[in-house]
XYZ file of C-alpha atoms in Angstrom:
560
model
C 61.215 -0.068 6.023
C 59.093 1.769 3.771
C 56.911 3.964 6.019
C 52.909 3.202 7.066
C 51.942 6.270 5.063
C 53.799 5.442 1.693
C 52.792 1.748 1.900
C 49.330 3.509 2.697
C 49.716 5.735 -1.031
C 51.063 1.894 -3.153
C 48.154 -0.131 -1.085
C 45.708 2.611 -2.862
C 47.730 3.134 -6.063
C 47.879 -0.996 -6.737
C 43.524 -0.625 -6.244
C 43.330 1.418 -8.767
C 44.636 0.114 -11.300
C 42.881 -3.043 -10.251
C 39.685 -1.321 -10.785
C 40.233 0.813 -13.877
C 41.630 4.373 -12.741
C 38.454 5.180 -11.393
C 39.871 7.084 -8.575
C 37.317 4.973 -6.171
C 40.383 3.675 -4.717
C 39.311 5.386 -1.181
C 36.209 7.026 -0.124
C 36.059 10.888 -1.821
C 38.529 10.041 -4.233
C 42.193 10.731 -4.225
C 41.957 14.446 -3.817
C 40.219 13.978 -1.192
C 42.677 11.998 1.255
C 45.429 14.475 0.139
C 44.419 16.854 3.192
C 44.538 14.082 5.220
C 47.213 11.656 4.181
C 49.692 14.798 4.145
C 49.115 15.683 8.319
C 49.888 12.028 8.610
C 53.182 11.937 6.386
C 54.111 14.986 7.977
C 53.139 13.295 11.864
C 56.331 10.371 10.369
C 58.759 13.172 9.621
C 58.097 12.424 5.894
C 60.308 15.051 4.097
C 58.522 18.568 3.140
C 59.443 18.593 0.072
C 58.420 15.034 -0.870
C 55.138 15.462 0.981
C 54.230 18.426 -1.655
C 55.363 16.467 -4.888
C 53.005 13.748 -3.783
C 50.155 15.762 -2.684
C 50.208 17.957 -6.244
C 51.096 14.942 -7.827
C 47.831 13.510 -5.724
C 45.410 16.425 -6.284
C 46.803 16.268 -10.413
C 44.461 12.925 -10.159
C 41.368 13.636 -9.173
C 41.040 16.685 -11.407
C 42.266 13.836 -14.472
C 40.584 11.957 -17.244
C 41.047 8.012 -16.371
C 43.322 7.694 -19.638
C 45.828 10.591 -17.734
C 45.762 8.998 -14.904
C 48.142 5.745 -15.150
C 50.823 8.207 -15.856
C 50.337 10.339 -13.142
C 50.852 7.608 -10.805
C 54.094 6.184 -12.825
C 55.077 9.615 -10.800
C 52.893 8.988 -7.554
C 55.182 5.784 -7.049
C 58.465 7.651 -8.572
C 58.409 10.962 -5.732
C 56.990 7.451 -2.650
C 60.184 6.179 -3.719
C 62.053 8.659 -3.484
C 62.639 10.167 -6.506
C 61.034 12.988 -6.087
C 62.941 15.801 -6.591
C 61.978 15.561 -10.854
C 58.288 15.223 -9.228
C 58.286 18.789 -9.278
C 57.019 19.698 -11.983
C 53.431 17.383 -11.312
C 50.781 19.030 -12.835
C 48.935 20.960 -10.793
C 44.994 20.669 -10.772
C 42.650 23.029 -13.269
C 41.341 25.402 -12.360
C 38.176 25.684 -14.611
C 37.139 28.958 -15.649
C 34.350 30.201 -16.915
C 34.328 31.987 -20.240
C 30.553 33.708 -20.553
C 32.120 36.041 -24.004
C 32.382 32.642 -25.344
C 29.122 31.202 -25.037
C 27.820 34.132 -26.961
C 27.448 33.647 -31.055
C 27.639 37.130 -33.330
C 23.931 38.074 -34.492
C 22.872 36.360 -37.938
C 22.921 38.480 -40.733
C 19.603 38.675 -42.758
C 20.570 37.528 -46.520
C 19.522 41.112 -49.406
C 16.027 40.897 -50.692
C 14.835 39.089 -46.990
C 12.458 41.009 -44.799
C 13.677 41.734 -41.476
C 11.763 39.770 -38.778
C 11.062 42.320 -35.845
C 12.288 41.355 -32.697
C 10.280 39.402 -29.700
C 8.825 41.026 -26.801
C 10.236 40.154 -23.296
C 7.819 39.672 -21.039
C 7.388 41.884 -18.317
C 10.121 41.001 -15.856
C 11.735 39.340 -17.385
C 15.429 39.079 -18.099
C 16.305 40.932 -21.281
C 19.851 40.667 -21.680
C 20.581 38.820 -25.701
C 21.943 35.103 -25.633
C 22.930 33.237 -28.234
C 20.753 32.409 -31.360
C 22.889 30.472 -33.958
C 20.566 27.733 -32.554
C 17.608 29.290 -33.843
C 17.859 30.866 -37.195
C 16.018 33.656 -38.291
C 14.518 34.264 -34.815
C 16.619 36.909 -34.298
C 17.380 38.290 -31.023
C 15.800 36.316 -28.042
C 16.017 36.945 -24.185
C 17.047 35.088 -21.325
C 14.327 34.173 -19.426
C 12.511 31.488 -17.266
C 10.252 30.853 -20.100
C 11.749 30.839 -23.027
C 10.553 27.973 -24.628
C 6.570 29.376 -23.639
C 6.948 32.988 -25.117
C 8.475 32.065 -28.584
C 5.850 29.208 -28.853
C 8.115 26.460 -28.690
C 6.283 22.943 -27.245
C 7.154 21.683 -24.321
C 10.657 18.762 -23.718
C 9.445 16.092 -24.190
C 9.834 14.920 -19.885
C 12.870 13.008 -18.789
C 12.815 9.283 -17.686
C 12.595 10.222 -14.268
C 9.751 13.095 -15.391
C 7.896 9.769 -17.263
C 8.322 7.511 -14.002
C 7.190 10.693 -11.163
C 3.743 10.686 -13.587
C 3.306 6.918 -13.470
C 3.761 6.632 -9.767
C 1.380 9.548 -9.600
C -1.022 8.115 -12.325
C -0.848 4.819 -9.475
C -1.466 6.560 -6.904
C -4.811 7.701 -8.376
C -5.806 4.215 -9.170
C -5.439 3.207 -5.130
C -8.174 3.551 -2.169
C -8.192 3.277 1.540
C -8.864 -0.212 0.899
C -5.934 -1.531 -0.118
C -3.593 -0.406 2.855
C -6.021 -4.366 4.270
C -4.619 -5.801 0.704
C -1.736 -8.105 0.820
C 1.117 -7.156 0.516
C 1.899 -8.674 -3.023
C -0.067 -5.536 -4.613
C 3.166 -3.899 -4.750
C 5.009 -3.578 -7.654
C 7.432 -6.565 -7.336
C 5.852 -8.563 -4.851
C 5.169 -12.256 -5.757
C 4.636 -14.943 -3.397
C 8.155 -16.034 -2.336
C 8.963 -12.928 -1.647
C 5.200 -12.087 0.413
C 6.464 -15.303 2.344
C 9.966 -14.056 3.246
C 8.002 -11.031 4.567
C 5.054 -13.512 6.416
C 8.473 -13.702 8.641
C 8.723 -10.569 9.895
C 4.991 -9.974 10.483
C 4.618 -8.439 6.964
C 1.473 -9.520 5.597
C 0.149 -6.730 4.345
C 0.216 -3.280 3.273
C -0.824 -1.201 6.779
C 2.270 -3.824 8.393
C 4.753 -2.872 6.128
C 4.307 0.974 7.301
C 4.629 0.034 10.389
C 7.969 -1.985 10.461
C 9.536 0.619 11.865
C 12.845 0.936 11.800
C 15.628 0.009 14.958
C 18.193 2.266 14.572
C 19.748 4.693 11.523
C 23.076 5.143 9.741
C 23.332 8.808 9.991
C 25.567 9.855 6.710
C 26.481 13.472 8.237
C 28.033 11.380 11.161
C 29.825 8.587 9.746
C 32.683 7.730 11.630
C 35.936 7.694 9.726
C 38.795 4.256 10.469
C 41.048 6.371 12.168
C 38.691 7.763 15.219
C 37.453 4.061 16.424
C 38.398 3.100 18.875
C 38.333 -0.955 20.569
C 34.774 -1.606 21.701
C 32.248 0.420 19.953
C 29.622 -0.363 17.527
C 30.087 1.541 14.602
C 29.083 2.080 11.434
C 31.835 3.453 8.486
C 32.143 3.570 4.155
C 34.757 1.782 2.794
C 36.863 0.116 -0.011
C 37.006 -3.529 0.347
C 41.236 -3.607 -0.802
C 41.433 -6.726 -0.587
C 39.434 -10.469 1.237
C 40.721 -14.015 0.954
C 39.226 -17.493 2.719
C 41.714 -18.754 5.334
C 42.653 -22.577 7.001
C 41.554 -23.047 10.376
C 40.898 -26.437 10.502
C 40.537 -29.945 9.423
C 37.017 -28.329 7.358
C 37.013 -24.649 8.631
C 37.666 -21.617 7.274
C 37.363 -18.053 7.881
C 37.430 -15.323 5.085
C 39.407 -11.664 5.937
C 40.067 -8.687 4.170
C 40.981 -5.638 4.821
C 39.262 -2.345 4.766
C 40.949 1.226 3.848
C 38.789 4.686 3.969
C 41.454 8.286 3.705
C 42.570 7.757 6.982
C 43.516 4.009 7.653
C 42.837 0.515 7.438
C 41.189 -2.057 9.576
C 41.057 -6.377 8.898
C 37.199 -7.298 8.569
C 37.026 -11.036 9.503
C 33.753 -13.589 8.664
C 33.234 -16.922 9.966
C 30.979 -17.642 7.700
C 33.288 -19.441 4.211
C 30.658 -18.581 1.932
C 30.461 -15.277 2.110
C 33.096 -14.464 0.378
C 30.715 -15.320 -2.603
C 29.419 -11.514 -1.475
C 32.272 -10.016 -1.333
C 34.129 -8.398 -4.576
C 37.492 -6.949 -3.923
C 37.787 -2.908 -4.572
C 33.857 -2.375 -4.127
C 33.085 0.234 -2.024
C 30.436 -1.202 0.745
C 29.005 -0.069 4.361
C 29.869 -2.020 6.776
C 29.079 -2.120 10.748
C 30.353 -4.202 13.795
C 31.883 -3.548 16.809
C 35.118 -2.890 16.725
C 38.319 -4.902 18.535
C 41.704 -5.352 18.454
C 44.332 -8.237 18.106
C 47.652 -7.194 17.538
C 48.112 -3.287 17.751
C 45.455 -3.653 14.580
C 41.956 -2.589 14.424
C 39.648 -5.290 13.527
C 35.754 -5.899 12.807
C 35.009 -9.149 14.406
C 31.569 -10.649 11.512
C 30.976 -7.153 10.672
C 27.601 -6.187 8.614
C 28.131 -4.810 5.457
C 25.707 -3.505 2.366
C 25.742 -1.454 -0.624
C 26.255 2.370 -0.588
C 22.642 3.959 -0.739
C 24.402 7.094 -2.760
C 21.475 9.427 -2.533
C 22.073 9.719 1.282
C 25.956 9.304 1.419
C 25.826 12.135 -0.636
C 23.010 14.325 0.643
C 24.323 13.213 4.530
C 20.452 11.951 4.453
C 19.201 9.182 7.635
C 19.677 5.774 6.660
C 17.290 3.217 8.461
C 17.979 -0.396 9.359
C 15.465 -2.776 9.956
C 14.822 -6.151 11.573
C 15.809 -8.167 8.702
C 14.777 -11.975 7.687
C 16.701 -14.483 5.040
C 15.846 -13.944 1.729
C 15.457 -10.286 2.220
C 18.142 -7.627 3.145
C 18.375 -3.859 4.560
C 18.266 -2.338 0.856
C 14.939 -4.207 -0.548
C 13.545 -3.889 2.147
C 13.784 -0.108 3.026
C 12.570 0.107 -1.431
C 9.423 -1.631 -0.556
C 8.845 1.144 2.374
C 9.765 3.444 0.617
C 7.844 2.715 -2.029
C 4.276 1.111 0.132
C 4.609 5.361 2.097
C 4.798 7.326 -1.748
C 1.576 5.277 -2.798
C -0.465 4.711 0.374
C 0.499 6.664 3.075
C -2.212 9.071 2.095
C -4.787 6.492 2.567
C -3.627 6.227 6.486
C -6.235 7.691 9.143
C -4.807 9.941 12.180
C -6.938 8.686 15.285
C -5.600 11.387 17.326
C -8.493 14.399 17.150
C -6.949 18.318 15.512
C -6.735 19.898 19.145
C -4.640 17.239 20.507
C -2.409 17.554 17.641
C -1.937 21.023 17.561
C -2.311 21.489 22.060
C 1.295 19.111 21.729
C 2.685 20.489 18.771
C 2.444 17.117 17.067
C 3.007 16.040 13.841
C -0.244 14.102 11.551
C 0.780 10.281 11.525
C 1.183 9.911 7.629
C 3.945 12.270 8.281
C 5.370 10.807 11.212
C 5.177 7.551 9.697
C 6.998 8.957 5.935
C 9.933 10.661 8.743
C 10.601 7.629 11.121
C 11.103 5.756 7.960
C 13.750 8.550 6.212
C 14.347 11.155 8.177
C 15.226 15.128 7.146
C 17.475 15.078 10.153
C 17.799 14.229 13.373
C 15.896 17.043 14.295
C 12.362 15.029 12.083
C 13.092 11.452 13.641
C 12.612 13.010 17.595
C 10.311 14.254 15.920
C 8.207 11.807 15.008
C 9.013 8.973 17.343
C 7.424 11.736 19.783
C 3.982 11.386 18.116
C 3.783 7.596 17.857
C 4.767 7.320 20.942
C 2.024 9.457 22.446
C -0.105 7.749 20.040
C 0.917 4.192 22.079
C 0.793 6.096 25.123
C -2.519 7.707 24.839
C -4.330 4.356 23.878
C -3.240 2.878 27.096
C -4.232 5.896 28.975
C -7.234 5.397 27.067
C -7.702 1.401 28.006
C -6.746 2.403 31.787
C -9.780 4.754 31.630
C -12.336 2.642 30.261
C -11.948 -0.498 31.931
C -11.812 2.251 35.436
C -15.520 3.302 33.769
C -16.958 -0.581 33.445
C -15.291 -1.512 37.339
C -16.728 1.854 38.315
C -20.064 1.113 37.069
C -20.140 -2.399 38.860
C -21.901 -3.050 41.663
C -19.301 -5.462 44.265
C -20.363 -6.800 47.563
C -19.667 -4.148 50.371
C -16.773 -5.633 53.549
C -17.117 -3.215 56.259
C -15.319 -3.148 58.507
C -15.975 -2.252 61.954
C -14.206 -0.662 65.166
C -14.668 -3.504 67.012
C -13.335 -5.491 64.688
C -10.656 -3.043 63.872
C -10.060 -3.238 67.274
C -9.253 -6.933 67.078
C -6.964 -6.672 64.604
C -5.282 -4.527 66.062
C -4.582 -6.281 70.169
C -2.948 -8.781 67.607
C -0.192 -6.948 66.342
C 2.629 -7.153 67.780
C 3.832 -3.370 66.706
C 1.244 -0.058 66.721
C 0.694 1.215 63.583
C 2.385 4.401 62.320
C 0.405 7.726 61.359
C 0.666 6.640 57.904
C -0.171 2.949 58.125
C -3.228 4.608 59.795
C -4.473 6.534 57.435
C -4.301 3.922 54.503
C -5.885 1.260 56.371
C -9.053 4.581 57.603
C -8.909 5.318 53.310
C -9.075 1.671 52.722
C -12.151 1.110 55.016
C -14.050 4.026 53.165
C -13.670 2.012 50.179
C -14.255 -1.363 51.030
C -17.326 0.409 52.616
C -19.129 1.149 49.542
C -20.724 -0.994 46.405
C -18.298 -0.531 43.679
C -14.824 -2.142 43.600
C -11.451 -1.028 44.426
C -9.315 -0.452 43.087
C -6.030 0.829 44.766
C -2.471 0.903 44.957
C -0.243 0.510 48.232
C 3.537 1.858 47.643
C 6.115 2.442 50.364
C 9.316 1.397 51.075
C 10.637 -2.016 52.032
C 9.972 -2.740 56.142
C 7.145 0.534 56.011
C 4.644 -2.024 56.870
C 2.692 -2.858 53.720
C 1.692 -6.370 54.724
C 0.443 -5.187 57.995
C -1.843 -2.593 55.910
C -2.923 -5.729 53.028
C -4.183 -7.727 56.750
C -6.625 -5.239 57.758
C -7.828 -5.142 54.257
C -7.980 -9.378 54.273
C -9.339 -9.190 57.884
C -12.722 -7.105 56.527
C -13.401 -10.226 53.630
C -12.855 -12.167 56.317
C -15.026 -10.274 58.736
C -18.025 -10.556 55.810
C -17.823 -14.146 55.171
C -16.172 -13.332 52.441
C -11.976 -15.155 51.188
C -9.158 -13.150 50.393
C -5.696 -13.855 48.207
C -2.785 -13.001 49.102
C -0.300 -13.183 45.309
C 3.171 -12.964 45.511
C 6.216 -12.946 42.132
C 8.035 -15.237 43.763
C 8.195 -18.633 45.617
C 10.387 -17.716 47.790
C 8.192 -14.320 48.754
C 4.752 -16.021 48.983
C 6.460 -18.250 51.511
C 7.265 -15.562 53.778
C 3.862 -13.648 53.517
C 2.083 -17.240 53.886
C 4.248 -17.123 57.687
C 2.920 -13.268 58.501
C 0.075 -13.004 57.940
C -0.755 -16.714 59.263
C 0.424 -14.931 62.613
C -1.410 -11.512 61.936
C -4.555 -13.423 61.113
C -4.088 -16.978 62.525
C -5.174 -15.740 66.130
C -8.357 -13.765 64.568
C -11.978 -15.739 64.941
C -14.472 -15.890 62.030
C -18.488 -14.367 63.154
C -19.453 -18.360 62.976
C -16.783 -18.230 65.602
C -14.570 -20.437 63.354
C -11.001 -19.641 63.237
C -9.527 -17.907 60.510
C -7.930 -20.620 58.143
C -4.382 -18.870 56.241
C -3.369 -21.583 53.461
C -0.212 -21.890 51.020
C -0.553 -22.988 47.135
C 2.602 -22.568 44.707
C 3.986 -25.018 42.804
C 5.379 -26.799 45.315
C 2.178 -27.715 47.396
C 1.390 -31.269 45.845
C 0.205 -34.321 46.590
C -2.103 -34.310 49.364
C -1.872 -31.222 50.812
C -2.504 -29.300 47.695
C -5.722 -31.483 47.308
C -7.564 -30.438 50.919
C -6.123 -26.127 50.423
C -8.223 -26.774 46.458
C -11.140 -28.038 47.950
C -10.639 -25.739 51.228
C -10.931 -23.085 48.984
C -13.960 -24.425 46.879
C -16.175 -24.894 49.768
C -15.348 -21.738 52.186
C -13.485 -23.129 54.709
C -10.199 -21.340 53.844
C -9.999 -17.945 54.206
C -7.110 -16.165 53.243
C -4.599 -17.699 50.652
C -1.100 -17.288 49.912
C 0.222 -18.125 46.763
C 2.324 -17.179 43.544
C 0.799 -17.751 39.741
C -0.780 -21.185 41.254
C -3.377 -18.641 42.713
C -4.772 -17.544 38.615
C -4.471 -21.199 37.322
C -7.301 -23.575 35.984
C -8.715 -26.094 38.852
C -8.875 -22.980 41.137
C -11.914 -22.013 42.471
C -13.220 -20.013 44.801
């Protein structure tokens, strides 16, 4: 029975053959596989001579051209099969040596009878080392510096396609204006009506909506996991080759799709329960897979993993890649491209609502920078800084709203509800216990607030059993003693019933200034029929002094 590490190597070579010997069978190529494979082979007890022969072959394969690789693959297969004594002659990966002298052409000879052209002088501060002049006949010595073409009077080179695209984007930005932030997303290149309808399902209708469609998480390509480091139960993202994929019948009308994923450290099985997904999977492709790691008969698995094409630039540079909320018809790559284009063109117009003094005091990034970094962060630290800025702004708005509401309340007039010492004594006489010092202090503060002509806004906080209901009952007694009504709203039916019993015991023994006993009612969803009608009528005509209930108290039809 073949060793697992040799079986893995054979499968990689099979994949290489299918892919046309492109050295893409594993991420990073066979040269990247060699070191890790060598450690695994030693752990499995392969002979050192065989390991050395195979490692040498893998490194040579990575350095070879596609035309040379089939022969090297055949040699690696023979070494894996045991014929490695003769494979000691496998070529080493060539070392690249620079030959600077070969790049320097001999000086040109001036034909007899022609005037010699004096050498041009280099610009101050530039290198004066002569370089090859064979491509510029008749110029004599050319000096090496950053501005050779400019110094010699040559026109600048024509822009490459990258430069041309950059110039086109710059011109497009110059044509845009701040009002375009509120324009429909169809203003963005490549967004038609069909795409606009798909984006609308995500709540994205305008350009500014697209800018604020924030990622839910990121794939950090500087911290990508390998298959051998995965553990069951983890939610992971990996880069792997899809070695094989096939459909498997599991019932009369049911099918599943199974794939084998591999990287330089191992393999795992992936399972999809939608048979049509096989149309999107191409064996031999390198993809990014995200899902939860499972374990089946000792084999690591990914159940129904999401997958997409690689962002080559971000993989190569180890960047963080955003993952967005999606809808049918739009994948993450497509949405990422749209948001990148929108940021590149329109982020300059986003107005920053935070004053510069606030940003300076709390070391916050400006809004345009924060949006760019939260979508396409340069690093984990930059992403955290951007999120901190956006979170600060959100809390800043909430605080402004609270302060505005408080100022409005303080400017309003309210009916004073003073609680006299005599009325307070009546309330204390009904209590089956003596108030604690904390309860007396809080009731005193509430009495001061209720005696003013400004509305009271107060939060009473205490542990379970600390006597908050007694404090609330004192405040309600102050309202009843001034011919007003009081309501106590509880979050659940059970709590409402419990509070109704407690408040009835505390206030039911007291008498209003007109000599009528205090009436406490209950109003919840369970209170129906004639009892409900009587409670609603009592609230409307004032015969009910205190009502305890759930959100039924603030529904239509309830009038105080």
